[in-house]
């Protein structure tokens, strides 16, 4: 489909955080393919990536100065960098809790504070949340940080709207990256079980939405939250009920070519 359209991000300068690998690397590639001038950043060294620790305000100030010097403006920011910490409620320490929030919430806040002064009307920010932000997911530091990111996104969309800057949030489900590779096999299996599409997702299933949200095609969309999760959050936890009753329903469903099939009651035993 994209082959038939001109590149959709020509003339736009876009900063992507956490772009050394995983979703961020795929987003940087896809945005570049669509014609954007991408500034890929990460705390981890990688070819083509500029070093930026999202928790460090000086790093953001330096980046903003460089962008101003080199391009004058920036039209897009993807707040993708994130870390997880799989400690439960009774295990998490205040230090670990704060560390996760520093990357997942303070990082995007600093990015917005330092780059929006350089953003003209029509600019777009994409915050990468998680289905954890839509549920009571067990890693409490991660879950609370992603819920907080939702709040930041809504506030930013409200405050920046009058300047013509849009802010949206995407909520990936289980996506195959190094982050999920470190999870227990049971976590992966349980996710697949709870996902109506019955599988995990890939980074290439995230990037089209990020491109769309950064392009002018989404010019009237702001403050939105879009899951990319194979339906994980759509059923609100009732998939197992639906699955459990699917067999019974199939046995009692009216036949499309005749009267309802009669189902014999279970035979009494003894
Ligand atoms: N993989 C999933 O299933 C999944 C699901 C929901 C949400 N997410 C979110 O998607 C985003 C990308 O995750 P991923 O799956 O690609 O993970 P990943 O671990 O493969 O990549 C994350 C990147 O962020 C970078 N990073 C970490 N701390 C940083 C910091 N302080 N400053 C700058 N960069 C930093 C890492 O170096 C890494 O390159 C994260 O925000 C994550 O929470 C992932």
mmCIF file of C-alpha atoms and ligand atoms in Angstrom:
data_model
loop_
_atom_site.group_PDB
_atom_site.id
_atom_site.type_symbol
_atom_site.label_atom_id
_atom_site.label_comp_id
_atom_site.label_asym_id
_atom_site.label_seq_id
_atom_site.Cartn_x
_atom_site.Cartn_y
_atom_site.Cartn_z
ATOM 1 C CA UNK A 1 0.000 0.000 0.000
ATOM 2 C CA UNK A 2 2.785 2.409 0.929
ATOM 3 C CA UNK A 3 4.372 1.859 -2.482
ATOM 4 C CA UNK A 4 1.468 3.714 -4.090
ATOM 5 C CA UNK A 5 1.763 6.773 -1.822
ATOM 6 C CA UNK A 6 4.461 9.382 -1.726
ATOM 7 C CA UNK A 7 6.645 9.345 1.362
ATOM 8 C CA UNK A 8 4.463 10.710 4.113
ATOM 9 C CA UNK A 9 7.052 12.354 6.367
ATOM 10 C CA UNK A 10 9.207 14.262 3.919
ATOM 11 C CA UNK A 11 10.445 17.510 5.464
ATOM 12 C CA UNK A 12 9.847 16.396 9.046
ATOM 13 C CA UNK A 13 12.533 16.074 11.705
ATOM 14 C CA UNK A 14 11.684 13.379 14.255
ATOM 15 C CA UNK A 15 13.407 12.330 17.491
ATOM 16 C CA UNK A 16 13.015 8.716 18.614
ATOM 17 C CA UNK A 17 14.170 7.589 22.072
ATOM 18 C CA UNK A 18 15.260 4.048 22.863
ATOM 19 C CA UNK A 19 16.110 3.510 19.204
ATOM 20 C CA UNK A 20 19.101 1.180 19.614
ATOM 21 C CA UNK A 21 16.964 -1.938 19.319
ATOM 22 C CA UNK A 22 13.446 -3.348 19.505
ATOM 23 C CA UNK A 23 10.484 -1.167 18.693
ATOM 24 C CA UNK A 24 12.505 2.059 18.718
ATOM 25 C CA UNK A 25 14.947 0.773 16.091
ATOM 26 C CA UNK A 26 12.064 -0.401 13.899
ATOM 27 C CA UNK A 27 10.278 2.933 14.330
ATOM 28 C CA UNK A 28 13.409 4.877 13.362
ATOM 29 C CA UNK A 29 13.791 2.734 10.228
ATOM 30 C CA UNK A 30 10.150 3.055 9.228
ATOM 31 C CA UNK A 31 10.113 6.826 9.774
ATOM 32 C CA UNK A 32 13.273 7.174 7.688
ATOM 33 C CA UNK A 33 11.688 5.101 4.903
ATOM 34 C CA UNK A 34 8.765 7.532 4.909
ATOM 35 C CA UNK A 35 11.117 10.435 4.309
ATOM 36 C CA UNK A 36 11.634 11.807 7.842
ATOM 37 C CA UNK A 37 15.002 13.028 9.027
ATOM 38 C CA UNK A 38 15.254 10.829 12.115
ATOM 39 C CA UNK A 39 17.413 11.532 15.147
ATOM 40 C CA UNK A 40 17.693 8.102 16.729
ATOM 41 C CA UNK A 41 18.747 8.242 20.380
ATOM 42 C CA UNK A 42 19.465 5.747 23.157
ATOM 43 C CA UNK A 43 21.394 5.340 26.383
ATOM 44 C CA UNK A 44 22.844 2.176 24.837
ATOM 45 C CA UNK A 45 25.438 2.621 22.118
ATOM 46 C CA UNK A 46 24.412 1.478 18.662
ATOM 47 C CA UNK A 47 25.366 2.411 15.093
ATOM 48 C CA UNK A 48 23.500 5.519 13.981
ATOM 49 C CA UNK A 49 22.237 6.251 17.488
ATOM 50 C CA UNK A 50 23.038 9.448 19.330
ATOM 51 C CA UNK A 51 23.577 8.942 23.069
ATOM 52 C CA UNK A 52 20.721 10.277 25.171
ATOM 53 C CA UNK A 53 19.639 9.091 28.602
ATOM 54 C CA UNK A 54 16.020 10.182 28.790
ATOM 55 C CA UNK A 55 16.277 10.705 32.559
ATOM 56 C CA UNK A 56 19.064 13.258 32.181
ATOM 57 C CA UNK A 57 17.830 16.805 31.719
ATOM 58 C CA UNK A 58 21.238 17.998 30.474
ATOM 59 C CA UNK A 59 21.167 15.422 27.688
ATOM 60 C CA UNK A 60 17.792 16.772 26.551
ATOM 61 C CA UNK A 61 19.030 20.374 26.721
ATOM 62 C CA UNK A 62 22.066 19.455 24.584
ATOM 63 C CA UNK A 63 19.898 17.642 22.055
ATOM 64 C CA UNK A 64 17.490 20.577 21.820
ATOM 65 C CA UNK A 65 20.410 22.971 21.227
ATOM 66 C CA UNK A 66 21.776 20.711 18.481
ATOM 67 C CA UNK A 67 18.400 20.382 16.798
ATOM 68 C CA UNK A 68 17.914 24.148 16.905
ATOM 69 C CA UNK A 69 21.373 24.663 15.408
ATOM 70 C CA UNK A 70 21.073 22.006 12.693
ATOM 71 C CA UNK A 71 17.397 22.136 11.693
ATOM 72 C CA UNK A 72 15.754 25.043 13.496
ATOM 73 C CA UNK A 73 12.684 22.939 14.199
ATOM 74 C CA UNK A 74 11.559 19.472 15.210
ATOM 75 C CA UNK A 75 8.215 18.061 14.059
ATOM 76 C CA UNK A 76 7.983 14.774 15.880
ATOM 77 C CA UNK A 77 8.970 12.998 19.083
ATOM 78 C CA UNK A 78 8.516 9.305 19.810
ATOM 79 C CA UNK A 79 8.877 8.706 23.549
ATOM 80 C CA UNK A 80 9.649 5.030 23.119
ATOM 81 C CA UNK A 81 12.457 4.351 25.632
ATOM 82 C CA UNK A 82 11.216 2.260 28.515
ATOM 83 C CA UNK A 83 12.293 -0.313 31.067
ATOM 84 C CA UNK A 84 10.424 -2.953 32.955
ATOM 85 C CA UNK A 85 10.988 -4.338 36.432
ATOM 86 C CA UNK A 86 9.109 -7.499 37.239
ATOM 87 C CA UNK A 87 8.844 -7.133 41.012
ATOM 88 C CA UNK A 88 5.439 -7.600 42.601
ATOM 89 C CA UNK A 89 3.665 -5.399 45.118
ATOM 90 C CA UNK A 90 5.314 -6.973 48.166
ATOM 91 C CA UNK A 91 8.776 -7.098 46.567
ATOM 92 C CA UNK A 92 9.362 -3.751 44.867
ATOM 93 C CA UNK A 93 11.740 -1.320 46.577
ATOM 94 C CA UNK A 94 11.253 2.450 46.542
ATOM 95 C CA UNK A 95 14.532 2.805 44.602
ATOM 96 C CA UNK A 96 13.456 0.435 41.861
ATOM 97 C CA UNK A 97 10.020 2.010 41.758
ATOM 98 C CA UNK A 98 11.602 5.461 41.293
ATOM 99 C CA UNK A 99 14.095 4.177 38.693
ATOM 100 C CA UNK A 100 11.333 2.767 36.497
ATOM 101 C CA UNK A 101 9.261 5.926 36.820
ATOM 102 C CA UNK A 102 12.303 8.070 35.986
ATOM 103 C CA UNK A 103 12.724 6.359 32.606
ATOM 104 C CA UNK A 104 9.079 5.706 31.731
ATOM 105 C CA UNK A 105 7.470 8.958 32.927
ATOM 106 C CA UNK A 106 10.094 11.613 33.719
ATOM 107 C CA UNK A 107 11.889 10.786 30.448
ATOM 108 C CA UNK A 108 8.864 11.583 28.253
ATOM 109 C CA UNK A 109 8.110 14.669 30.378
ATOM 110 C CA UNK A 110 11.639 16.023 29.815
ATOM 111 C CA UNK A 111 11.442 15.248 26.116
ATOM 112 C CA UNK A 112 8.191 17.178 25.819
ATOM 113 C CA UNK A 113 9.520 20.097 27.876
ATOM 114 C CA UNK A 114 12.735 20.462 25.882
ATOM 115 C CA UNK A 115 11.520 19.771 22.348
ATOM 116 C CA UNK A 116 8.084 21.384 22.177
ATOM 117 C CA UNK A 117 9.575 24.919 22.151
ATOM 118 C CA UNK A 118 11.069 23.890 18.787
ATOM 119 C CA UNK A 119 7.827 22.424 17.424
ATOM 120 C CA UNK A 120 5.756 24.305 14.852
ATOM 121 C CA UNK A 121 1.984 23.780 14.497
ATOM 122 C CA UNK A 122 1.301 20.373 12.943
ATOM 123 C CA UNK A 123 3.895 18.617 15.069
ATOM 124 C CA UNK A 124 3.130 15.292 16.716
ATOM 125 C CA UNK A 125 4.249 13.387 19.807
ATOM 126 C CA UNK A 126 3.747 9.650 20.262
ATOM 127 C CA UNK A 127 4.121 8.190 23.735
ATOM 128 C CA UNK A 128 4.641 4.445 23.968
ATOM 129 C CA UNK A 129 2.486 3.101 26.767
ATOM 130 C CA UNK A 130 1.569 -0.531 27.282
ATOM 131 C CA UNK A 131 -1.438 -2.726 27.856
ATOM 132 C CA UNK A 132 -0.136 -2.575 31.450
ATOM 133 C CA UNK A 133 -1.488 0.991 31.425
ATOM 134 C CA UNK A 134 -4.984 -0.362 30.799
ATOM 135 C CA UNK A 135 -5.005 -3.050 33.472
ATOM 136 C CA UNK A 136 -3.763 -4.148 36.882
ATOM 137 C CA UNK A 137 -0.704 -5.833 35.412
ATOM 138 C CA UNK A 138 1.474 -7.494 38.099
ATOM 139 C CA UNK A 139 4.868 -5.624 37.726
ATOM 140 C CA UNK A 140 3.718 -2.726 39.863
ATOM 141 C CA UNK A 141 6.478 -0.201 39.117
ATOM 142 C CA UNK A 142 6.070 -0.703 35.368
ATOM 143 C CA UNK A 143 2.281 -0.667 35.508
ATOM 144 C CA UNK A 144 2.045 2.512 37.589
ATOM 145 C CA UNK A 145 4.621 4.247 35.397
ATOM 146 C CA UNK A 146 2.648 3.488 32.249
ATOM 147 C CA UNK A 147 -0.609 4.640 33.886
ATOM 148 C CA UNK A 148 1.193 7.886 34.781
ATOM 149 C CA UNK A 149 2.330 8.220 31.174
ATOM 150 C CA UNK A 150 -1.327 8.125 30.121
ATOM 151 C CA UNK A 151 -1.982 11.057 32.410
ATOM 152 C CA UNK A 152 0.998 12.946 31.043
ATOM 153 C CA UNK A 153 -0.236 12.326 27.498
ATOM 154 C CA UNK A 154 -3.725 13.650 28.256
ATOM 155 C CA UNK A 155 -2.382 16.748 30.001
ATOM 156 C CA UNK A 156 0.092 17.407 27.202
ATOM 157 C CA UNK A 157 -2.590 16.945 24.518
ATOM 158 C CA UNK A 158 -4.763 19.488 26.336
ATOM 159 C CA UNK A 159 -2.013 22.056 26.869
ATOM 160 C CA UNK A 160 -0.321 21.708 23.496
ATOM 161 C CA UNK A 161 -3.485 21.456 21.386
ATOM 162 C CA UNK A 162 -3.894 25.245 21.088
ATOM 163 C CA UNK A 163 -0.371 25.353 19.613
ATOM 164 C CA UNK A 164 -1.329 22.748 17.011
ATOM 165 C CA UNK A 165 0.825 20.034 18.601
ATOM 166 C CA UNK A 166 -0.807 16.615 18.896
ATOM 167 C CA UNK A 167 -0.018 14.009 21.587
ATOM 168 C CA UNK A 168 -1.173 10.409 21.315
ATOM 169 C CA UNK A 169 -0.404 7.176 23.123
ATOM 170 C CA UNK A 170 -0.035 3.698 21.710
ATOM 171 C CA UNK A 171 -0.395 0.638 23.914
ATOM 172 C CA UNK A 172 1.547 -2.371 22.610
ATOM 173 C CA UNK A 173 0.587 -5.817 23.786
ATOM 174 C CA UNK A 174 3.180 -8.611 23.882
ATOM 175 C CA UNK A 175 5.699 -7.665 21.170
ATOM 176 C CA UNK A 176 8.715 -9.852 20.416
ATOM 177 C CA UNK A 177 11.745 -7.779 21.523
ATOM 178 C CA UNK A 178 14.613 -8.156 23.978
ATOM 179 C CA UNK A 179 12.331 -6.829 26.689
ATOM 180 C CA UNK A 180 9.904 -9.716 26.351
ATOM 181 C CA UNK A 181 12.662 -12.234 25.586
ATOM 182 C CA UNK A 182 13.704 -11.874 29.216
ATOM 183 C CA UNK A 183 10.241 -12.757 30.526
ATOM 184 C CA UNK A 184 9.341 -16.204 31.893
ATOM 185 C CA UNK A 185 7.923 -18.645 29.313
ATOM 186 C CA UNK A 186 4.725 -18.762 31.375
ATOM 187 C CA UNK A 187 4.290 -15.012 30.832
ATOM 188 C CA UNK A 188 4.475 -15.442 27.075
ATOM 189 C CA UNK A 189 2.076 -18.404 27.080
ATOM 190 C CA UNK A 190 -0.437 -16.617 29.305
ATOM 191 C CA UNK A 191 -0.340 -13.572 27.024
ATOM 192 C CA UNK A 192 -1.018 -15.686 23.959
ATOM 193 C CA UNK A 193 -3.867 -17.420 25.777
ATOM 194 C CA UNK A 194 -5.468 -14.073 26.672
ATOM 195 C CA UNK A 195 -4.993 -12.600 23.186
ATOM 196 C CA UNK A 196 -7.941 -13.182 20.834
ATOM 197 C CA UNK A 197 -5.637 -13.256 17.805
ATOM 198 C CA UNK A 198 -3.807 -16.082 19.576
ATOM 199 C CA UNK A 199 -0.238 -14.938 19.054
ATOM 200 C CA UNK A 200 2.359 -12.346 19.974
ATOM 201 C CA UNK A 201 3.050 -9.243 17.879
ATOM 202 C CA UNK A 202 6.093 -7.998 15.985
ATOM 203 C CA UNK A 203 7.799 -4.607 15.855
ATOM 204 C CA UNK A 204 6.625 -4.273 12.255
ATOM 205 C CA UNK A 205 3.040 -4.317 13.511
ATOM 206 C CA UNK A 206 3.756 -1.271 15.691
ATOM 207 C CA UNK A 207 5.530 0.950 13.187
ATOM 208 C CA UNK A 208 2.639 1.661 10.763
ATOM 209 C CA UNK A 209 0.646 3.268 13.572
ATOM 210 C CA UNK A 210 3.609 5.383 14.678
ATOM 211 C CA UNK A 211 4.141 6.569 11.089
ATOM 212 C CA UNK A 212 0.432 7.396 10.781
ATOM 213 C CA UNK A 213 0.354 9.334 14.065
ATOM 214 C CA UNK A 214 3.412 11.369 13.069
ATOM 215 C CA UNK A 215 2.051 12.105 9.608
ATOM 216 C CA UNK A 216 -0.478 14.758 8.636
ATOM 217 C CA UNK A 217 -2.970 11.953 7.902
ATOM 218 C CA UNK A 218 -3.818 11.946 11.625
ATOM 219 C CA UNK A 219 -4.150 15.754 11.806
ATOM 220 C CA UNK A 220 -7.373 15.714 13.899
ATOM 221 C CA UNK A 221 -6.311 12.935 16.286
ATOM 222 C CA UNK A 222 -4.936 13.996 19.652
ATOM 223 C CA UNK A 223 -5.223 12.723 23.199
ATOM 224 C CA UNK A 224 -6.083 9.298 21.795
ATOM 225 C CA UNK A 225 -4.945 5.957 23.147
ATOM 226 C CA UNK A 226 -4.643 3.096 20.708
ATOM 227 C CA UNK A 227 -3.922 -0.490 21.743
ATOM 228 C CA UNK A 228 -1.885 -2.621 19.342
ATOM 229 C CA UNK A 229 -2.405 -5.832 21.238
ATOM 230 C CA UNK A 230 -4.195 -8.485 19.191
ATOM 231 C CA UNK A 231 -7.332 -7.793 21.234
ATOM 232 C CA UNK A 232 -5.758 -8.455 24.644
ATOM 233 C CA UNK A 233 -7.448 -5.524 26.353
ATOM 234 C CA UNK A 234 -10.656 -5.597 24.303
ATOM 235 C CA UNK A 235 -12.301 -8.356 26.327
ATOM 236 C CA UNK A 236 -11.640 -6.827 29.727
ATOM 237 C CA UNK A 237 -10.651 -10.155 31.251
ATOM 238 C CA UNK A 238 -13.643 -12.214 30.093
ATOM 239 C CA UNK A 239 -11.940 -14.208 27.332
ATOM 240 C CA UNK A 240 -11.664 -17.275 29.548
ATOM 241 C CA UNK A 241 -15.438 -17.107 30.172
ATOM 242 C CA UNK A 242 -16.087 -16.797 26.443
ATOM 243 C CA UNK A 243 -13.695 -19.689 25.741
ATOM 244 C CA UNK A 244 -15.248 -21.865 28.473
ATOM 245 C CA UNK A 245 -18.758 -21.386 27.084
ATOM 246 C CA UNK A 246 -17.797 -21.639 23.411
ATOM 247 C CA UNK A 247 -18.186 -25.433 23.452
ATOM 248 C CA UNK A 248 -21.643 -25.303 25.071
ATOM 249 C CA UNK A 249 -22.779 -22.515 22.741
ATOM 250 C CA UNK A 250 -21.658 -24.445 19.688
ATOM 251 C CA UNK A 251 -23.708 -27.461 20.829
ATOM 252 C CA UNK A 252 -26.923 -25.447 21.339
ATOM 253 C CA UNK A 253 -26.591 -22.941 18.482
ATOM 254 C CA UNK A 254 -29.421 -23.121 15.883
ATOM 255 C CA UNK A 255 -28.264 -24.833 12.756
ATOM 256 C CA UNK A 256 -28.151 -22.485 9.750
ATOM 257 C CA UNK A 257 -29.948 -25.141 7.647
ATOM 258 C CA UNK A 258 -32.533 -26.485 10.045
ATOM 259 C CA UNK A 259 -34.101 -26.363 13.497
ATOM 260 C CA UNK A 260 -31.891 -26.023 16.571
ATOM 261 C CA UNK A 261 -29.867 -29.124 17.205
ATOM 262 C CA UNK A 262 -31.221 -31.052 20.168
ATOM 263 C CA UNK A 263 -28.660 -31.563 22.850
ATOM 264 C CA UNK A 264 -29.279 -34.431 25.187
ATOM 265 C CA UNK A 265 -28.927 -33.619 28.860
ATOM 266 C CA UNK A 266 -26.065 -35.372 30.528
ATOM 267 C CA UNK A 267 -27.016 -38.936 31.474
ATOM 268 C CA UNK A 268 -27.472 -39.396 35.189
ATOM 269 C CA UNK A 269 -24.800 -41.607 36.601
ATOM 270 C CA UNK A 270 -25.622 -44.260 39.192
HETATM 271 N N1 LIG B 1 7.951 -5.498 24.050
HETATM 272 C C1 LIG B 1 6.735 -5.426 24.550
HETATM 273 O O1 LIG B 1 6.012 -6.428 24.614
HETATM 274 C C2 LIG B 1 6.173 -4.127 25.046
HETATM 275 C C3 LIG B 1 4.818 -4.110 25.411
HETATM 276 C C4 LIG B 1 4.265 -2.924 25.837
HETATM 277 C C5 LIG B 1 5.015 -1.769 25.865
HETATM 278 N N2 LIG B 1 6.339 -1.805 25.515
HETATM 279 C C6 LIG B 1 7.071 -0.548 25.549
HETATM 280 O O2 LIG B 1 7.640 -0.316 24.290
HETATM 281 C C7 LIG B 1 8.810 0.472 24.425
HETATM 282 C C8 LIG B 1 9.953 -0.191 23.680
HETATM 283 O O3 LIG B 1 10.206 -1.444 24.273
HETATM 284 P P1 LIG B 1 10.959 -2.651 23.550
HETATM 285 O O4 LIG B 1 10.061 -3.817 23.642
HETATM 286 O O5 LIG B 1 11.470 -2.239 22.245
HETATM 287 O O6 LIG B 1 12.113 -2.868 24.625
HETATM 288 P P2 LIG B 1 13.713 -3.022 24.500
HETATM 289 O O7 LIG B 1 14.150 -3.316 25.875
HETATM 290 O O8 LIG B 1 14.047 -3.949 23.408
HETATM 291 O O9 LIG B 1 14.176 -1.556 24.052
HETATM 292 C C9 LIG B 1 14.123 -0.472 24.926
HETATM 293 C C10 LIG B 1 15.206 0.515 24.553
HETATM 294 O O10 LIG B 1 15.123 1.613 25.487
HETATM 295 C C11 LIG B 1 16.445 1.960 25.834
HETATM 296 N N3 LIG B 1 16.503 2.642 27.121
HETATM 297 C C12 LIG B 1 16.333 2.123 28.357
HETATM 298 N N4 LIG B 1 16.536 3.051 29.290
HETATM 299 C C13 LIG B 1 16.829 4.196 28.629
HETATM 300 C C14 LIG B 1 17.150 5.514 29.040
HETATM 301 N N5 LIG B 1 17.240 5.837 30.339
HETATM 302 N N6 LIG B 1 17.369 6.444 28.086
HETATM 303 C C15 LIG B 1 17.325 6.131 26.773
HETATM 304 N N7 LIG B 1 17.041 4.906 26.328
HETATM 305 C C16 LIG B 1 16.802 3.948 27.249
HETATM 306 C C17 LIG B 1 17.204 0.647 25.869
HETATM 307 O O11 LIG B 1 18.616 0.852 25.793
HETATM 308 C C18 LIG B 1 16.616 -0.072 24.667
HETATM 309 O O12 LIG B 1 17.359 0.187 23.495
HETATM 310 C C19 LIG B 1 9.041 0.619 25.929
HETATM 311 O O13 LIG B 1 8.519 1.858 26.367
HETATM 312 C C20 LIG B 1 8.220 -0.514 26.512
HETATM 313 O O14 LIG B 1 7.815 -0.256 27.830
HETATM 314 C C21 LIG B 1 6.947 -2.961 25.128
#
